[in-house]
Amino acid sequence: MAKTRMALEMGMGSSLRSGDYTRAAIRAVEDALWRNSISFAEAFGFDKSDMLIDISIGVQKPDLVDRDAVKAVLPYGNGEVKLLEGGLDIEKPDGSGVTIMANAAIIVSFDMERVEASGSGATKPDAQTQGAEK
Amino acid sequence: MKRLILEMGMGVDLYGGDYTKAACRAVRDAIGHSSLSLFRSCGFSHREMQVKVTIGVQEPGKVDADAVAEQLPRGNPVVTLVRGGLNVEDTEHGDTMVIAAASVEAFLPVDADAWKISVPSDDG
């Protein structure tokens, strides 16, 4: 079954005055993550560190986002950060620059599969399933 | 039943002082920023899901719980109303801004023994 999508979280972040795309992106990721509390690892008996986290950031100038700073927001799990052209820049009325909006989408996955033949006759686990148990 | 996710949201009614409206908006805010993909990818049915909604407002007795439950498309939600949220008084105009806090919890009967993390294959 391999990489299995469990949830999608979405958030929005802004930089009002400093024109900082990284800050807007970090706030968008925090907004997405801290609105929800996910308990998949507990429910399925996995480790939190087994979580695979794919972050997509949309801002008007993706080249100006510090990928590592965005990744550093994650409390655990393996993160990948994709920077895309999106979000929204809004011109300030006095022409002094832009207000930045960043969109974040976070996909939480596990590399998981069903345990074969659970509860059906075959009680002796093979070497592979034994290896998977902690 | 295991809790899979807790979604949090906030809703306001600025001029009407309507707690039900604020509560409904809080629920929509809570559920609108995430999606549980595991129903599709792991083969669970929405019918197995149980949903618990808790609304915090300053006057919980004034919330129409059925209207709040209707905000959720599935999961036969159980709505609990508690004292919470926040009211902001506009003494100058004699108006009250109502803020509602909503928590939406989704539960599913997951059998942890039926699932495992894939072992990386050597020939991968």
CSV table of C-alpha atoms in Angstrom, one decimal:
chain,number,residue,atom,x,y,z
A,1,MET,CA,0.0,0.0,0.0
A,2,ALA,CA,3.0,2.2,0.6
A,3,LYS,CA,2.7,5.9,1.2
A,4,THR,CA,-0.8,6.4,2.4
A,5,ARG,CA,-2.5,9.8,2.8
A,6,MET,CA,-4.2,10.3,6.1
A,7,ALA,CA,-5.1,14.0,6.3
A,8,LEU,CA,-4.8,17.3,4.7
A,9,GLU,CA,-4.4,20.5,6.8
A,10,MET,CA,-4.7,24.0,5.4
A,11,GLY,CA,-3.6,27.3,6.8
A,12,MET,CA,-3.0,30.9,5.9
A,13,GLY,CA,-0.3,33.3,7.1
A,14,SER,CA,0.6,36.9,6.4
A,15,SER,CA,3.4,39.4,6.6
A,16,LEU,CA,1.8,42.8,7.1
A,17,ARG,CA,4.7,45.1,7.2
A,18,SER,CA,8.1,43.4,6.9
A,19,GLY,CA,7.5,42.0,3.4
A,20,ASP,CA,8.9,38.7,4.6
A,21,TYR,CA,7.7,35.7,2.5
A,22,THR,CA,9.4,33.2,4.9
A,23,ARG,CA,7.6,34.6,7.9
A,24,ALA,CA,4.2,34.5,6.1
A,25,ALA,CA,5.0,30.9,5.0
A,26,ILE,CA,5.9,29.9,8.6
A,27,ARG,CA,2.7,31.4,9.9
A,28,ALA,CA,0.6,29.6,7.3
A,29,VAL,CA,2.2,26.3,8.4
A,30,GLU,CA,1.6,27.1,12.0
A,31,ASP,CA,-2.0,28.0,11.3
A,32,ALA,CA,-2.5,24.7,9.5
A,33,LEU,CA,-0.8,22.6,12.2
A,34,TRP,CA,-2.1,24.2,15.3
A,35,ARG,CA,-5.8,24.3,14.3
A,36,ASN,CA,-6.0,20.5,14.5
A,37,SER,CA,-4.6,17.9,16.8
A,38,ILE,CA,-4.0,14.6,14.9
A,39,SER,CA,-3.7,11.3,16.8
A,40,PHE,CA,-3.1,8.9,13.9
A,41,ALA,CA,0.1,7.5,15.4
A,42,GLU,CA,-1.7,6.7,18.7
A,43,ALA,CA,-4.7,5.2,17.0
A,44,PHE,CA,-2.8,3.0,14.6
A,45,GLY,CA,0.0,2.1,17.0
A,46,PHE,CA,2.7,3.8,15.0
A,47,ASP,CA,5.5,6.1,16.0
A,48,LYS,CA,5.0,9.9,15.6
A,49,SER,CA,8.4,9.9,13.8
A,50,ASP,CA,6.9,7.6,11.2
A,51,MET,CA,4.8,10.4,9.9
A,52,LEU,CA,5.6,11.7,6.5
A,53,ILE,CA,4.8,15.4,6.1
A,54,ASP,CA,4.5,17.1,2.7
A,55,ILE,CA,4.3,20.9,2.9
A,56,SER,CA,3.2,23.0,0.0
A,57,ILE,CA,3.6,26.7,0.2
A,58,GLY,CA,2.0,29.1,-2.2
A,59,VAL,CA,3.4,32.7,-2.3
A,60,GLN,CA,3.8,35.2,-5.1
A,61,LYS,CA,7.6,34.9,-4.8
A,62,PRO,CA,8.5,31.4,-3.8
A,63,ASP,CA,12.2,31.9,-4.4
A,64,LEU,CA,12.3,34.2,-1.4
A,65,VAL,CA,11.1,31.6,1.1
A,66,ASP,CA,13.7,29.9,3.3
A,67,ARG,CA,12.8,26.2,2.9
A,68,ASP,CA,14.7,25.1,6.0
A,69,ALA,CA,13.1,27.7,8.2
A,70,VAL,CA,9.7,26.4,7.1
A,71,LYS,CA,10.7,22.8,7.8
A,72,ALA,CA,12.0,23.7,11.2
A,73,VAL,CA,8.4,24.5,12.3
A,74,LEU,CA,7.5,20.8,12.3
A,75,PRO,CA,7.7,19.3,15.8
A,76,TYR,CA,8.3,15.7,14.4
A,77,GLY,CA,8.0,13.7,11.3
A,78,ASN,CA,9.9,13.8,8.1
A,79,GLY,CA,9.1,17.0,6.2
A,80,GLU,CA,9.4,17.9,2.6
A,81,VAL,CA,8.7,21.5,1.6
A,82,LYS,CA,7.5,22.4,-1.9
A,83,LEU,CA,7.5,26.1,-2.8
A,84,LEU,CA,5.0,27.1,-5.4
A,85,GLU,CA,3.8,30.3,-7.1
A,86,GLY,CA,0.5,31.2,-5.4
A,87,GLY,CA,-0.7,33.1,-2.3
A,88,LEU,CA,-1.5,36.7,-2.8
A,89,ASP,CA,0.4,40.0,-2.6
A,90,ILE,CA,-1.8,43.1,-1.9
A,91,GLU,CA,-0.4,46.5,-2.9
A,92,LYS,CA,-0.3,49.0,0.0
A,93,PRO,CA,-2.4,52.1,-0.7
A,94,ASP,CA,0.6,54.4,-0.2
A,95,GLY,CA,2.7,52.4,-2.7
A,96,SER,CA,5.3,51.5,0.0
A,97,GLY,CA,5.2,47.8,-0.8
A,98,VAL,CA,3.0,44.8,-0.5
A,99,THR,CA,1.1,42.9,2.2
A,100,ILE,CA,1.9,39.2,1.8
A,101,MET,CA,-0.5,36.3,2.1
A,102,ALA,CA,0.9,32.7,2.1
A,103,ASN,CA,-1.2,29.6,1.7
A,104,ALA,CA,0.0,26.3,3.2
A,105,ALA,CA,-1.3,22.8,2.5
A,106,ILE,CA,0.1,19.9,4.6
A,107,ILE,CA,-0.4,16.3,3.7
A,108,VAL,CA,0.2,13.8,6.5
A,109,SER,CA,1.0,10.3,5.4
A,110,PHE,CA,2.4,7.0,6.7
A,111,ASP,CA,4.3,4.4,4.7
A,112,MET,CA,1.9,1.7,5.9
A,113,GLU,CA,0.1,-1.5,5.0
A,114,ARG,CA,-2.5,-3.9,6.3
A,115,VAL,CA,-1.1,-6.8,8.3
A,116,GLU,CA,-1.8,-9.8,6.1
A,117,ALA,CA,-4.0,-12.7,7.3
A,118,SER,CA,-4.6,-11.2,10.7
A,119,GLY,CA,-7.0,-13.4,12.7
A,120,SER,CA,-7.4,-15.9,9.8
A,121,GLY,CA,-5.9,-19.3,10.7
A,122,ALA,CA,-2.3,-18.3,9.9
A,123,THR,CA,-1.2,-17.5,13.5
A,124,LYS,CA,2.5,-17.9,13.0
A,125,PRO,CA,3.8,-14.5,11.9
A,126,ASP,CA,6.4,-14.7,9.2
A,127,ALA,CA,9.8,-13.0,9.5
A,128,GLN,CA,8.7,-9.8,7.9
A,129,THR,CA,5.8,-9.1,10.3
A,130,GLN,CA,8.0,-10.0,13.2
A,131,GLY,CA,10.6,-7.5,12.0
A,132,ALA,CA,7.9,-4.8,11.9
A,133,GLU,CA,6.9,-5.2,15.5
A,134,LYS,CA,8.7,-3.2,18.1
B,1,MET,CA,-13.3,4.1,19.4
B,2,LYS,CA,-10.1,6.0,18.9
B,3,ARG,CA,-9.9,9.7,18.4
B,4,LEU,CA,-8.3,10.5,15.1
B,5,ILE,CA,-8.5,14.3,15.0
B,6,LEU,CA,-9.5,17.3,17.0
B,7,GLU,CA,-10.4,20.3,14.9
B,8,MET,CA,-10.7,23.8,16.5
B,9,GLY,CA,-12.4,26.8,15.3
B,10,MET,CA,-13.7,30.2,16.2
B,11,GLY,CA,-16.8,32.0,15.0
B,12,VAL,CA,-18.3,35.4,15.8
B,13,ASP,CA,-21.6,37.2,15.4
B,14,LEU,CA,-20.7,40.9,15.3
B,15,TYR,CA,-24.0,42.7,15.5
B,16,GLY,CA,-26.9,40.3,16.2
B,17,GLY,CA,-25.7,38.8,19.5
B,18,ASP,CA,-26.8,35.5,18.0
B,19,TYR,CA,-25.0,32.6,19.8
B,20,THR,CA,-26.2,30.0,17.4
B,21,LYS,CA,-24.9,31.9,14.4
B,22,ALA,CA,-21.5,32.3,16.1
B,23,ALA,CA,-21.4,28.6,17.1
B,24,CYS,CA,-22.3,27.5,13.5
B,25,ARG,CA,-19.5,29.7,12.1
B,26,ALA,CA,-17.1,28.3,14.7
B,27,VAL,CA,-17.9,24.7,13.6
B,28,ARG,CA,-17.5,25.5,9.9
B,29,ASP,CA,-14.2,27.2,10.7
B,30,ALA,CA,-13.1,24.1,12.6
B,31,ILE,CA,-13.9,21.6,9.9
B,32,GLY,CA,-13.0,23.7,6.9
B,33,HIS,CA,-9.3,23.7,7.3
B,34,SER,CA,-8.6,20.0,7.2
B,35,SER,CA,-9.7,16.8,5.5
B,36,LEU,CA,-9.4,13.2,6.6
B,37,SER,CA,-8.0,11.5,3.6
B,38,LEU,CA,-7.8,8.1,5.4
B,39,PHE,CA,-11.4,7.2,4.6
B,40,ARG,CA,-10.5,6.9,1.0
B,41,SER,CA,-7.0,5.7,1.3
B,42,CYS,CA,-7.5,3.1,4.1
B,43,GLY,CA,-11.0,2.0,3.1
B,44,PHE,CA,-12.9,3.2,6.2
B,45,SER,CA,-16.5,4.1,5.9
B,46,HIS,CA,-17.9,7.5,7.1
B,47,ARG,CA,-20.7,5.5,8.7
B,48,GLU,CA,-18.2,4.1,11.2
B,49,MET,CA,-17.2,7.6,12.3
B,50,GLN,CA,-18.5,9.3,15.5
B,51,VAL,CA,-18.3,13.0,15.9
B,52,LYS,CA,-18.3,15.0,19.1
B,53,VAL,CA,-18.9,18.7,19.0
B,54,THR,CA,-18.3,21.0,22.0
B,55,ILE,CA,-19.3,24.7,21.8
B,56,GLY,CA,-18.1,27.3,24.2
B,57,VAL,CA,-20.2,30.5,24.5
B,58,GLN,CA,-21.0,32.8,27.3
B,59,GLU,CA,-24.7,31.8,27.3
B,60,PRO,CA,-24.8,28.2,26.2
B,61,GLY,CA,-28.5,28.0,26.8
B,62,LYS,CA,-29.2,30.2,23.9
B,63,VAL,CA,-27.5,28.0,21.3
B,64,ASP,CA,-29.7,25.8,19.0
B,65,ALA,CA,-27.8,22.5,19.2
B,66,ASP,CA,-29.7,21.1,16.2
B,67,ALA,CA,-28.7,24.0,14.0
B,68,VAL,CA,-25.1,23.4,15.1
B,69,ALA,CA,-25.3,19.6,14.3
B,70,GLU,CA,-26.6,20.4,10.8
B,71,GLN,CA,-23.2,22.1,10.0
B,72,LEU,CA,-21.6,18.6,9.9
B,73,PRO,CA,-22.2,16.6,6.8
B,74,ARG,CA,-21.8,13.2,8.5
B,75,GLY,CA,-20.9,11.4,11.7
B,76,ASN,CA,-24.2,11.9,13.7
B,77,PRO,CA,-22.7,14.6,15.8
B,78,VAL,CA,-23.3,14.8,19.5
B,79,VAL,CA,-23.3,18.5,20.5
B,80,THR,CA,-22.4,19.7,24.0
B,81,LEU,CA,-22.8,23.3,25.0
B,82,VAL,CA,-20.6,24.7,27.7
B,83,ARG,CA,-19.9,28.2,29.1
B,84,GLY,CA,-16.9,29.6,27.3
B,85,GLY,CA,-16.1,31.7,24.3
B,86,LEU,CA,-16.0,35.4,24.8
B,87,ASN,CA,-18.3,38.4,24.7
B,88,VAL,CA,-17.0,41.8,23.8
B,89,GLU,CA,-19.3,44.6,25.0
B,90,ASP,CA,-19.7,47.8,23.1
B,91,THR,CA,-21.0,50.0,25.9
B,92,GLU,CA,-21.2,53.0,23.7
B,93,HIS,CA,-23.7,51.5,21.4
B,94,GLY,CA,-25.2,48.9,23.8
B,95,ASP,CA,-24.2,46.0,21.6
B,96,THR,CA,-22.5,42.7,22.3
B,97,MET,CA,-20.1,40.9,20.0
B,98,VAL,CA,-20.3,37.2,20.5
B,99,ILE,CA,-17.3,34.9,20.0
B,100,ALA,CA,-17.8,31.1,20.0
B,101,ALA,CA,-15.2,28.4,20.4
B,102,ALA,CA,-15.8,25.1,18.7
B,103,SER,CA,-14.1,21.7,19.0
B,104,VAL,CA,-14.9,18.9,16.6
B,105,GLU,CA,-13.6,15.5,17.5
B,106,ALA,CA,-13.7,12.5,15.1
B,107,PHE,CA,-13.6,9.0,16.4
B,108,LEU,CA,-13.2,5.7,14.4
B,109,PRO,CA,-12.9,2.1,15.5
B,110,VAL,CA,-9.3,1.5,14.4
B,111,ASP,CA,-7.7,-1.9,15.0
B,112,ALA,CA,-4.1,-1.0,15.5
B,113,ASP,CA,-3.1,-4.7,15.1
B,114,ALA,CA,-4.4,-4.7,11.6
B,115,TRP,CA,-1.9,-2.1,10.4
B,116,LYS,CA,1.9,-1.8,10.3
B,117,ILE,CA,4.5,0.5,9.0
B,118,SER,CA,5.9,-0.9,5.7
B,119,VAL,CA,9.4,-2.4,5.9
B,120,PRO,CA,11.6,-0.9,3.2
B,121,SER,CA,12.3,-3.5,0.7
B,122,ASP,CA,15.9,-4.4,-0.2
B,123,ASP,CA,15.3,-4.3,-3.9
B,124,GLY,CA,13.6,-0.9,-3.7
